[in-house]
Tab-separated table of C-alpha atoms and ligand atoms in Angstrom:
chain	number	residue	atom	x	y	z
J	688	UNK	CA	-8.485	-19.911	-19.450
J	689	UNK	CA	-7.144	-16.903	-17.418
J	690	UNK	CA	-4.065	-15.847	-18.286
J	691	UNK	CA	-2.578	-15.381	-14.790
J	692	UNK	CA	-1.511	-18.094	-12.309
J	693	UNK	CA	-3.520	-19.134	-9.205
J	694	UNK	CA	-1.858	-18.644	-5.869
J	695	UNK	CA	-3.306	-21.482	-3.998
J	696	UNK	CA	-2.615	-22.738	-0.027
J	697	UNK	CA	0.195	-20.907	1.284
J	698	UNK	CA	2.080	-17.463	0.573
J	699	UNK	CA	4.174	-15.037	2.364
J	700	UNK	CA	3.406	-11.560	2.871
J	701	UNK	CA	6.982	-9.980	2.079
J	702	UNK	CA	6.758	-6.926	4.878
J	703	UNK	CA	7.739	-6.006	7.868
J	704	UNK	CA	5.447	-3.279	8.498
J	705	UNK	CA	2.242	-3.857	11.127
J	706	UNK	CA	0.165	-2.123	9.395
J	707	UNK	CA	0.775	-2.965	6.037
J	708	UNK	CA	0.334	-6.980	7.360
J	709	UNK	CA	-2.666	-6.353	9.122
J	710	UNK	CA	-4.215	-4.939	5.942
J	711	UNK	CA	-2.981	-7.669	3.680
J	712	UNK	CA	-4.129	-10.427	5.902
J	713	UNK	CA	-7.445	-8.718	6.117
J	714	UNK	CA	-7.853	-8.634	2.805
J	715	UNK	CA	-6.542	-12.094	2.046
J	716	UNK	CA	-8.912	-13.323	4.956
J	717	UNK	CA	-11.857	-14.808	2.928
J	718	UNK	CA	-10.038	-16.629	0.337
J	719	UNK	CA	-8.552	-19.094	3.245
J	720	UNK	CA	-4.635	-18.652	1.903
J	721	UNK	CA	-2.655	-19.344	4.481
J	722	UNK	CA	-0.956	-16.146	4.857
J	723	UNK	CA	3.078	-16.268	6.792
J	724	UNK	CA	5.111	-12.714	7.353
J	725	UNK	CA	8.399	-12.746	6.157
J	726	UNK	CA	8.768	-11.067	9.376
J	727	UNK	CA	7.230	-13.956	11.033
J	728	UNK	CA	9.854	-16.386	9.249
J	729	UNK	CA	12.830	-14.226	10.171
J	730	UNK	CA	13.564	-13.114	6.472
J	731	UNK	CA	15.958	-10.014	5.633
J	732	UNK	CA	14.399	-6.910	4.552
J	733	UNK	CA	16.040	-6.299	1.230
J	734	UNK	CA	17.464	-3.180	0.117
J	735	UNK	CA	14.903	-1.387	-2.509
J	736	UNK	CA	16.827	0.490	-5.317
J	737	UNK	CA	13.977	0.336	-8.096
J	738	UNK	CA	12.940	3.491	-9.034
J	739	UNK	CA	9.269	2.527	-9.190
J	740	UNK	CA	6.552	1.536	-6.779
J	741	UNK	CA	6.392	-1.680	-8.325
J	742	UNK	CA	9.812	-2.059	-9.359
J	743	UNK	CA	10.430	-2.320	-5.359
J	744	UNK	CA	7.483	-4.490	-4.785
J	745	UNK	CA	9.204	-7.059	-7.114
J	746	UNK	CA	12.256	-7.059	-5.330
J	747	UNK	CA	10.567	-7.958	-1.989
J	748	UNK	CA	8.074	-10.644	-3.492
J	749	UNK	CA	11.023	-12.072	-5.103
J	750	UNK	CA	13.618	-12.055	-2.239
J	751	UNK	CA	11.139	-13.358	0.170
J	752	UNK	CA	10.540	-16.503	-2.805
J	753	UNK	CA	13.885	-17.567	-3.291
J	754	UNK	CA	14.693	-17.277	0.477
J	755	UNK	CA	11.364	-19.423	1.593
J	756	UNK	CA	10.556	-21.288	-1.744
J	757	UNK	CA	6.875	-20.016	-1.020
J	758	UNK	CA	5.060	-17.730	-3.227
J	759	UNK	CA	5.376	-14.232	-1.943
J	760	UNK	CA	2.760	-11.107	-2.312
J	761	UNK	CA	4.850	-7.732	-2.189
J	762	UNK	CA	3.065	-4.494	-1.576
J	763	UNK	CA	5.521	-1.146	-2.528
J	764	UNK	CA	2.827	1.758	-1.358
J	765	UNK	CA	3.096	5.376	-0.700
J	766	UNK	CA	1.747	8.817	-0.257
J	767	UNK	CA	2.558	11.417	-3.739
J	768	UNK	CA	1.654	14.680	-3.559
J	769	UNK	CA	0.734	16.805	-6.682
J	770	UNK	CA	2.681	20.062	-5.190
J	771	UNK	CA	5.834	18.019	-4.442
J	772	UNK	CA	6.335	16.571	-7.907
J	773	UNK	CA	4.799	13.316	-6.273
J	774	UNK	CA	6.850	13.259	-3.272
J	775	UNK	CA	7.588	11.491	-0.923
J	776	UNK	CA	6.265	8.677	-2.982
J	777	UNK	CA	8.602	5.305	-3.012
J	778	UNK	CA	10.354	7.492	-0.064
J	779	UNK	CA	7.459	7.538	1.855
J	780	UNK	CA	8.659	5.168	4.814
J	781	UNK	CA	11.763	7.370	4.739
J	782	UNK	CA	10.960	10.496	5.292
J	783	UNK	CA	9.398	9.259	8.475
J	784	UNK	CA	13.482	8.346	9.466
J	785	UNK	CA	14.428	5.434	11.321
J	786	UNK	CA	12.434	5.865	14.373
J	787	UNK	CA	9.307	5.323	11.904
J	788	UNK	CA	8.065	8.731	13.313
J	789	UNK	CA	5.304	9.640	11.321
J	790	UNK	CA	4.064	12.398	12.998
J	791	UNK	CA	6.804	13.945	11.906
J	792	UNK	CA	6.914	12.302	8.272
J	793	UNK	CA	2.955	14.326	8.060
J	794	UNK	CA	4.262	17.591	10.189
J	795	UNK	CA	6.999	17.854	7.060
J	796	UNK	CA	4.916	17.178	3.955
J	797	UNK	CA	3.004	19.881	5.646
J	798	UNK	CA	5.657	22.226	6.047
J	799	UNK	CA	6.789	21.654	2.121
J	800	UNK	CA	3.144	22.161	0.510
J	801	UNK	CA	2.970	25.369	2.916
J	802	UNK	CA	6.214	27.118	1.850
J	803	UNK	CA	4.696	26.789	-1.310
J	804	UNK	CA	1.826	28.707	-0.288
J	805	UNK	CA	-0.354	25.762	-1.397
J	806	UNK	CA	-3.434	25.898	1.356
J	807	UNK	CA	-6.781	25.946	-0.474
J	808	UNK	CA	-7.728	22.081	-1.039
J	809	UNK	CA	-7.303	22.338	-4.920
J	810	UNK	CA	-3.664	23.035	-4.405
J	811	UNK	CA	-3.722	19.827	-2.226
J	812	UNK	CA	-4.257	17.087	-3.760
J	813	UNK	CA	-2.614	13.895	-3.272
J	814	UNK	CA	-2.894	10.130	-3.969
J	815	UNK	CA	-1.830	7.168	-2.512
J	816	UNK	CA	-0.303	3.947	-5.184
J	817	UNK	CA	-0.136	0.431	-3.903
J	818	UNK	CA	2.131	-1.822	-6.507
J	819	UNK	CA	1.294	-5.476	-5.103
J	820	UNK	CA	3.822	-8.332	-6.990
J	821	UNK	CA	3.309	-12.253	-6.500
J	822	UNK	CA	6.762	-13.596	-7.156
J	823	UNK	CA	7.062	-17.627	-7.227
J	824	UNK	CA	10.264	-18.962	-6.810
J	825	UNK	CA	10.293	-20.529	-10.552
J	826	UNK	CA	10.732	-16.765	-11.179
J	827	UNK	CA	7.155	-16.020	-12.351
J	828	UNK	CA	5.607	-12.803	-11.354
J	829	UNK	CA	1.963	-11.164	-11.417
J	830	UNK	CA	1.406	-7.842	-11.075
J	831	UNK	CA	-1.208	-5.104	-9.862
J	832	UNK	CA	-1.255	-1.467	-9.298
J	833	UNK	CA	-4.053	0.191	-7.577
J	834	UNK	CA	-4.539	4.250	-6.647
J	835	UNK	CA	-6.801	6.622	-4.378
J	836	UNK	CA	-6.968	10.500	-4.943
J	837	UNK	CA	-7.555	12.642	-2.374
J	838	UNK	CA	-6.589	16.024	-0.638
J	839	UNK	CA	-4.013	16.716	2.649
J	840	UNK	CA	-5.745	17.984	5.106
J	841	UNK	CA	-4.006	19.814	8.328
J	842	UNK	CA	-3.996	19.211	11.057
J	843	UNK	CA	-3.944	15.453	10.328
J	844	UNK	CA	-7.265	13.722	11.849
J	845	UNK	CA	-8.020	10.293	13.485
J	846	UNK	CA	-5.944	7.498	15.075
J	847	UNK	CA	-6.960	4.536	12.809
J	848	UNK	CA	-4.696	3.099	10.090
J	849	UNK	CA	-0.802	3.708	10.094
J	850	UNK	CA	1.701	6.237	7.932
J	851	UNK	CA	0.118	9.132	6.971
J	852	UNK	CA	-3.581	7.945	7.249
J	853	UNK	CA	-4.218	10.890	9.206
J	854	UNK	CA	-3.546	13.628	6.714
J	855	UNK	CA	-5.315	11.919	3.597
J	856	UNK	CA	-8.893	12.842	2.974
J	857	UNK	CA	-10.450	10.601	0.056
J	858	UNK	CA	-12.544	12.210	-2.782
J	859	UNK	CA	-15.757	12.109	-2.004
J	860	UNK	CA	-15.424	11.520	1.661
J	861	UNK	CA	-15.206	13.959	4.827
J	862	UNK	CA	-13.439	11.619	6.945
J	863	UNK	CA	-9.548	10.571	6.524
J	864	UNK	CA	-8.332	7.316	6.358
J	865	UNK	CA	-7.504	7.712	10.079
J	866	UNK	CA	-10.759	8.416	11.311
J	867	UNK	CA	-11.935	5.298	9.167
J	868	UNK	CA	-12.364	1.467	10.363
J	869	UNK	CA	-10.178	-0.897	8.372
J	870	UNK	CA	-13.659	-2.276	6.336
J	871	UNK	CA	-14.237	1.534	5.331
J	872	UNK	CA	-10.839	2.044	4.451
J	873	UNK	CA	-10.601	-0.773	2.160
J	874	UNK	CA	-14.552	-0.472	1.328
J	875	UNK	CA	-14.877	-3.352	-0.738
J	876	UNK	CA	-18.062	-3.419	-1.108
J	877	UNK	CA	-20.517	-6.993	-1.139
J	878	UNK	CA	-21.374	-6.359	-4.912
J	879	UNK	CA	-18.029	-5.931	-6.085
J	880	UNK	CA	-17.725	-2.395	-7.277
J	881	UNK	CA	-14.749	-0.394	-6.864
J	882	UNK	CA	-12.790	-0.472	-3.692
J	883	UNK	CA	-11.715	2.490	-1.414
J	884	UNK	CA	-8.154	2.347	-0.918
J	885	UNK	CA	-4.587	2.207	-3.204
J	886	UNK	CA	-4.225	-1.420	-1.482
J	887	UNK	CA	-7.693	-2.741	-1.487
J	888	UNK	CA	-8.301	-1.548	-5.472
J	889	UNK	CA	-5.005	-3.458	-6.405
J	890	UNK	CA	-5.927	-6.362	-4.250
J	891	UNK	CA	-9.781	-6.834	-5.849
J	892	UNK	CA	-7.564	-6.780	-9.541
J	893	UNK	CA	-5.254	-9.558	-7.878
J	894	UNK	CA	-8.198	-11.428	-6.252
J	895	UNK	CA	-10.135	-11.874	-9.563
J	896	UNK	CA	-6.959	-12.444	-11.556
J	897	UNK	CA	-5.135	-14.855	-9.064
J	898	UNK	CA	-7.333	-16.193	-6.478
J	899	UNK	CA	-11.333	-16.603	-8.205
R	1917	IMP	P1	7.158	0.736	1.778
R	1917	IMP	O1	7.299	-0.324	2.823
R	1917	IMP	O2	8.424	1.241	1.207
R	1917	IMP	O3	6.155	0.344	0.729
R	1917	IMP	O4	6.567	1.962	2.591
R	1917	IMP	C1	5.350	2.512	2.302
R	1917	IMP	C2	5.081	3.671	3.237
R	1917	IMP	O5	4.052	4.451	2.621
R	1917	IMP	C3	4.503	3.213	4.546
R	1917	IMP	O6	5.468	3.097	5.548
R	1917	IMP	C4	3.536	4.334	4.870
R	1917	IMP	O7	4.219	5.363	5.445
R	1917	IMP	C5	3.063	4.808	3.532
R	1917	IMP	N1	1.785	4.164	3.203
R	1917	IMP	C6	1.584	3.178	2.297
R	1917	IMP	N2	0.298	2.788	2.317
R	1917	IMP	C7	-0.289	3.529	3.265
R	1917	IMP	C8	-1.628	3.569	3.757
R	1917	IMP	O8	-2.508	2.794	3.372
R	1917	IMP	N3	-1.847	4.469	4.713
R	1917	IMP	C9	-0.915	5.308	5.198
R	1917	IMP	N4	0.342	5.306	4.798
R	1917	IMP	C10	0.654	4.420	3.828
């Protein structure tokens, strides 16, 4: 018997970002979960202090558990670039500020790997992390981590996607994630080899762990 626990039914998706939900419920789509927002339900957005992608996803699955007395599916994601020591990484939402500009979040990773004279693509790469947590509100927790590498390319390209879709260029690829449609971004393809992106690699580990 699997190890892991099942989600079945119902579970919250413990974000308030658009794009973020939009992937999740895509991804969630043909397992027929009924997926709620903790936006949706009027939830808090809880202050994350972990120091660690997943760390932070735990604390949202969890708060958004105990608040609804749902299962909750967390995703703590972000851009980390080689250059930068891995920055902006778990600050990734906040170095696009409060007006969620992230034009400008893109305009100053580029302006940071520049002054370090860092322009031909091997001094550019980059990967995005996805830490996805269920949290149920007996307390018990599963969780997956899933990662795309990649280069930053400028200017940024492509108005699909949100965050810095724009400036990340997968390996093996010559379009970015914002000049993608949603199924090539996640690419998960029919026969169930690898996934494309951070969220859609730790989703297939969930999928087969918590929801086959
Ligand atoms: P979080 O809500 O603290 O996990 O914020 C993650 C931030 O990382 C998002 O607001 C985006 O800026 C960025 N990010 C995470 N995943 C993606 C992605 O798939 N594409 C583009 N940006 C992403």
């Amino acid at each position: 018997m699997s190890p892991h626990r099942r989600l079945a039914e119902r579970v919250i998706i413990a974000t308030h970002n658009g794009g973020k939900l939009r992937e999740m419920r895509e991804l969630m789509a043909p397992y027929g979960i009924d997926c709620v927002s903790a936006g949706e339900l009027g939830l808090p957005e809880p202050e994350e202090t972990g120091v660690t992608f997943m760390e932070n996803a735990l604390i949202k699955a969890r708060a958004a558990a105990m608040a609804a007395n749902l299962p909750a599916l967390a995703d703590d994601s972000g851009l980390c670039v080689a250059a930068l020591d891995g920055a902006p990484g778990i600050y990734s939402a906040r170095w696009a500020g409060e007006a969620k500009d992230f034009a400008a979040a893109m305009a100053l990773v580029e302006e940071k790997v520049k002054a370090l004279g860092c322009v031909a693509p091997e001094q550019r790469a980059s990967w995005f992390i996805s830490a996805l947590a269920i949290v149920w509100p007996d307390g018990h927790a599963e969780e997956f981590e899933g990662r795309i590498d990649g280069v930053l390319v400028d200017p940024p390209r492509g108005t699909a996607g949100f965050g810095y879709d724009p400036c990340f260029l997968p390996e093996g690829h010559s379009r970015t994630f914002g000049e993608m449609t949603s199924e090539e971004k996640h690419g998960l393809p029919a026969d169930g080899s690898r996934a494309l992106s951070h969220r859609a690699r730790a989703f297939q580990m969930l999928a087969k762990a918590c929801l086959a």
